[in-house]
Amino acid sequence: MGDGAGTGAGAGRPRVFVARVIPEDGLAPVLAACDARVWEDELPPPRADLLRAIEGCDGVLTLLTDRVDDEFLDRAGPQLKVVSNYAVGFDNIDVPACTRRGIPVGNTPGVLTETTADLAWALIMAAARRLPEGDRYVRASRWKTWGPMLLLGPDVYDATLGIVGFGRIGQAVARRAMGFGMTILYHDVSQLPVEVEAAYGATFVPLEELLARSDFVSLHVNLTPETRQLMNAERLGWMKPSAVLVNTSRGPVVDPRALYDALSRGGLFAAALDVTDPEPIPLDDPLLTLDNCLVVPHIASASRATRGKMGAMAAANLLAGLRGERLPTPVNPEVYEGR
Ligand code: DGY
């Protein structure tokens, strides 16, 4: 473990642990204000190192690879004032456990919406038009001539897009779909106000109908007990054999074995995954043997600008929590009730 550059001036400064090197926009303010230790490896801290590193900390800046649960909170100690997650998703954190202890948890909503929607869109296009296969075809010296039947796929324009989870990111995907003249269906826990639907020309339908009618299905739900393996064998079976499934949400939302079955027996045209279960996907995972399954390494928010904004936001949450102020973006605002 490396000691961050700001470790020197300990006295009176809050002790924090930063679980990975994050962009300067986030790291600089933390190092300036805190006695900070930064985990400098590319890989996340192994559990034992993580638990050792957080002992006695006033604040922690975690990533989606770090599990924050009762064991973590016990080891950190009662002085822990804030958990700031460098992600919009927070399924790595036992939020009720933090709330029970009065510890606010911050995340980074909003700043990665457009960048994530861009990647979802890139995956829709790449899977439909078979870009990774085309690239492999060229590099394998198989491109001999223009071929009338070569690498055919479905059109994206004028097709039907089904968006599962119509929050910020789902709506940003819908905005892009409008430019492609798509019919937009969505499903969420509840129907959105008519103004929101009208803004995208989107129609709320039950999940079964969405899956049955859509040419492209893009997943944008949080990972919760209800959405874990949402796309199981039965629901994948409701999709058209010509359809494409895109997942930029969380890996466990899709049952990988059921997806393999669907893709390998022609139950689906293709899948494009930014997230897998587990992560990283093991190299011997059968999904990686399929030409019609595109996998990228959880990079939906990976633009330089967005990662910088996520860093600034995570730092702002951390520093506010250390000062005892309300976090700019708390995921458990109920900790402030009655304060
Ligand atoms: C998140 O923020 O939840 C993404 O998965 C990583 O940017």
Short mmCIF file of C-alpha atoms in Angstrom, two decimals, residues 133-272:
data_model
loop_
_atom_site.label_atom_id
_atom_site.label_comp_id
_atom_site.label_asym_id
_atom_site.label_seq_id
_atom_site.Cartn_x
_atom_site.Cartn_y
_atom_site.Cartn_z
CA GLU A 133 -16.70 -9.67 -35.40
CA GLY A 134 -15.91 -7.47 -38.39
CA ASP A 135 -12.68 -6.31 -36.78
CA ARG A 136 -11.67 -9.90 -35.96
CA TYR A 137 -12.55 -10.90 -39.53
CA VAL A 138 -10.24 -8.29 -41.00
CA ARG A 139 -7.35 -9.04 -38.64
CA ALA A 140 -7.66 -12.77 -39.35
CA SER A 141 -7.04 -12.00 -43.03
CA ARG A 142 -10.49 -13.28 -43.98
CA TRP A 143 -11.56 -10.14 -45.91
CA LYS A 144 -11.26 -11.24 -49.53
CA THR A 145 -13.94 -9.15 -51.25
CA TRP A 146 -17.16 -7.21 -50.74
CA GLY A 147 -19.73 -9.80 -49.77
CA PRO A 148 -23.50 -9.48 -50.25
CA MET A 149 -24.10 -11.81 -47.31
CA LEU A 150 -21.19 -10.73 -45.15
CA LEU A 151 -21.81 -9.90 -41.47
CA LEU A 152 -25.46 -8.98 -41.86
CA GLY A 153 -27.29 -7.65 -38.86
CA PRO A 154 -30.48 -5.81 -37.94
CA ASP A 155 -31.10 -2.15 -38.66
CA VAL A 156 -31.09 0.14 -35.66
CA TYR A 157 -33.03 3.01 -37.22
CA ASP A 158 -36.81 2.58 -37.08
CA ALA A 159 -36.44 -0.42 -34.75
CA THR A 160 -38.12 -0.81 -31.36
CA LEU A 161 -36.02 -0.11 -28.30
CA GLY A 162 -37.11 -1.43 -24.91
CA ILE A 163 -35.57 0.35 -21.93
CA VAL A 164 -35.79 -1.46 -18.61
CA GLY A 165 -35.32 1.11 -15.85
CA PHE A 166 -36.32 4.57 -17.06
CA GLY A 167 -34.29 6.74 -14.70
CA ARG A 168 -31.65 9.30 -15.69
CA ILE A 169 -29.55 6.91 -17.77
CA GLY A 170 -32.50 5.11 -19.35
CA GLN A 171 -33.93 8.46 -20.41
CA ALA A 172 -30.57 9.57 -21.83
CA VAL A 173 -30.54 6.38 -23.94
CA ALA A 174 -34.08 7.23 -25.10
CA ARG A 175 -32.97 10.72 -26.15
CA ARG A 176 -30.37 9.17 -28.43
CA ALA A 177 -32.92 6.69 -29.79
CA MET A 178 -35.16 9.55 -30.92
CA GLY A 179 -32.49 10.50 -33.47
CA PHE A 180 -32.73 6.99 -34.91
CA GLY A 181 -36.49 7.19 -35.32
CA MET A 182 -36.99 4.32 -32.92
CA THR A 183 -40.19 3.27 -31.20
CA ILE A 184 -39.40 3.56 -27.52
CA LEU A 185 -40.95 1.29 -24.91
CA TYR A 186 -40.01 1.40 -21.28
CA HIS A 187 -40.63 -0.48 -18.11
CA ASP A 188 -39.99 0.71 -14.58
CA VAL A 189 -41.43 0.05 -11.14
CA SER A 190 -44.08 2.62 -11.95
CA GLN A 191 -45.24 4.63 -14.93
CA LEU A 192 -43.59 8.03 -15.26
CA PRO A 193 -45.54 11.30 -15.58
CA VAL A 194 -47.02 11.88 -19.03
CA GLU A 195 -44.72 14.89 -19.59
CA VAL A 196 -41.67 12.63 -19.22
CA GLU A 197 -43.17 10.04 -21.56
CA ALA A 198 -44.09 12.74 -24.07
CA ALA A 199 -40.57 14.19 -24.00
CA TYR A 200 -39.23 10.92 -25.42
CA GLY A 201 -42.33 9.59 -27.14
CA ALA A 202 -41.89 6.62 -24.80
CA THR A 203 -44.64 4.17 -23.89
CA PHE A 204 -44.86 2.34 -20.57
CA VAL A 205 -45.55 -1.37 -21.03
CA PRO A 206 -45.36 -4.43 -18.77
CA LEU A 207 -41.96 -6.11 -18.83
CA GLU A 208 -43.26 -9.16 -20.65
CA GLU A 209 -44.65 -6.99 -23.46
CA LEU A 210 -41.47 -4.92 -23.65
CA LEU A 211 -39.34 -8.03 -24.02
CA ALA A 212 -41.66 -9.56 -26.60
CA ARG A 213 -41.86 -6.44 -28.78
CA SER A 214 -38.37 -4.95 -28.62
CA ASP A 215 -35.63 -5.37 -31.20
CA PHE A 216 -33.14 -3.96 -28.69
CA VAL A 217 -33.44 -4.23 -24.92
CA SER A 218 -31.21 -2.01 -22.80
CA LEU A 219 -31.00 -2.58 -19.02
CA HIS A 220 -30.73 0.42 -16.67
CA VAL A 221 -31.92 -0.83 -13.29
CA ASN A 222 -30.14 -0.70 -9.94
CA LEU A 223 -29.06 -4.06 -8.56
CA THR A 224 -31.52 -4.95 -5.80
CA PRO A 225 -32.94 -8.25 -4.57
CA GLU A 226 -35.81 -7.66 -7.02
CA THR A 227 -33.59 -7.09 -10.06
CA ARG A 228 -31.02 -9.81 -9.35
CA GLN A 229 -31.30 -12.24 -12.29
CA LEU A 230 -34.18 -10.21 -13.67
CA MET A 231 -33.15 -11.53 -17.07
CA ASN A 232 -33.47 -15.21 -16.30
CA ALA A 233 -34.19 -18.06 -18.72
CA GLU A 234 -37.91 -17.37 -18.69
CA ARG A 235 -37.62 -13.65 -19.45
CA LEU A 236 -34.85 -14.15 -22.02
CA GLY A 237 -37.27 -16.60 -23.61
CA TRP A 238 -39.82 -13.80 -24.03
CA MET A 239 -37.39 -11.90 -26.28
CA LYS A 240 -37.43 -12.18 -30.07
CA PRO A 241 -34.76 -14.47 -31.58
CA SER A 242 -33.72 -11.45 -33.67
CA ALA A 243 -33.29 -9.19 -30.62
CA VAL A 244 -30.18 -7.72 -29.00
CA LEU A 245 -29.72 -7.45 -25.23
CA VAL A 246 -27.49 -4.69 -23.85
CA ASN A 247 -26.45 -4.52 -20.19
CA THR A 248 -24.70 -1.49 -18.74
CA SER A 249 -26.35 -1.81 -15.31
CA ARG A 250 -24.92 -4.54 -13.09
CA GLY A 251 -23.82 -8.04 -14.09
CA PRO A 252 -26.07 -10.01 -11.73
CA VAL A 253 -29.16 -8.50 -13.37
CA VAL A 254 -28.64 -11.13 -16.09
CA ASP A 255 -28.32 -14.88 -15.51
CA PRO A 256 -25.14 -15.62 -17.47
CA ARG A 257 -25.87 -19.32 -17.99
CA ALA A 258 -29.35 -18.58 -19.30
CA LEU A 259 -27.89 -15.90 -21.56
CA TYR A 260 -25.35 -18.36 -22.92
CA ASP A 261 -28.12 -20.85 -23.64
CA ALA A 262 -30.23 -18.23 -25.41
CA LEU A 263 -27.35 -16.91 -27.51
CA SER A 264 -25.93 -20.29 -28.44
CA ARG A 265 -29.23 -21.83 -29.57
CA GLY A 266 -30.41 -18.82 -31.57
CA GLY A 267 -32.84 -17.56 -28.94
CA LEU A 268 -31.29 -14.09 -29.27
CA PHE A 269 -29.35 -12.41 -32.07
CA ALA A 270 -26.66 -10.93 -29.82
CA ALA A 271 -25.78 -9.54 -26.42
CA ALA A 272 -23.46 -6.70 -25.49
#
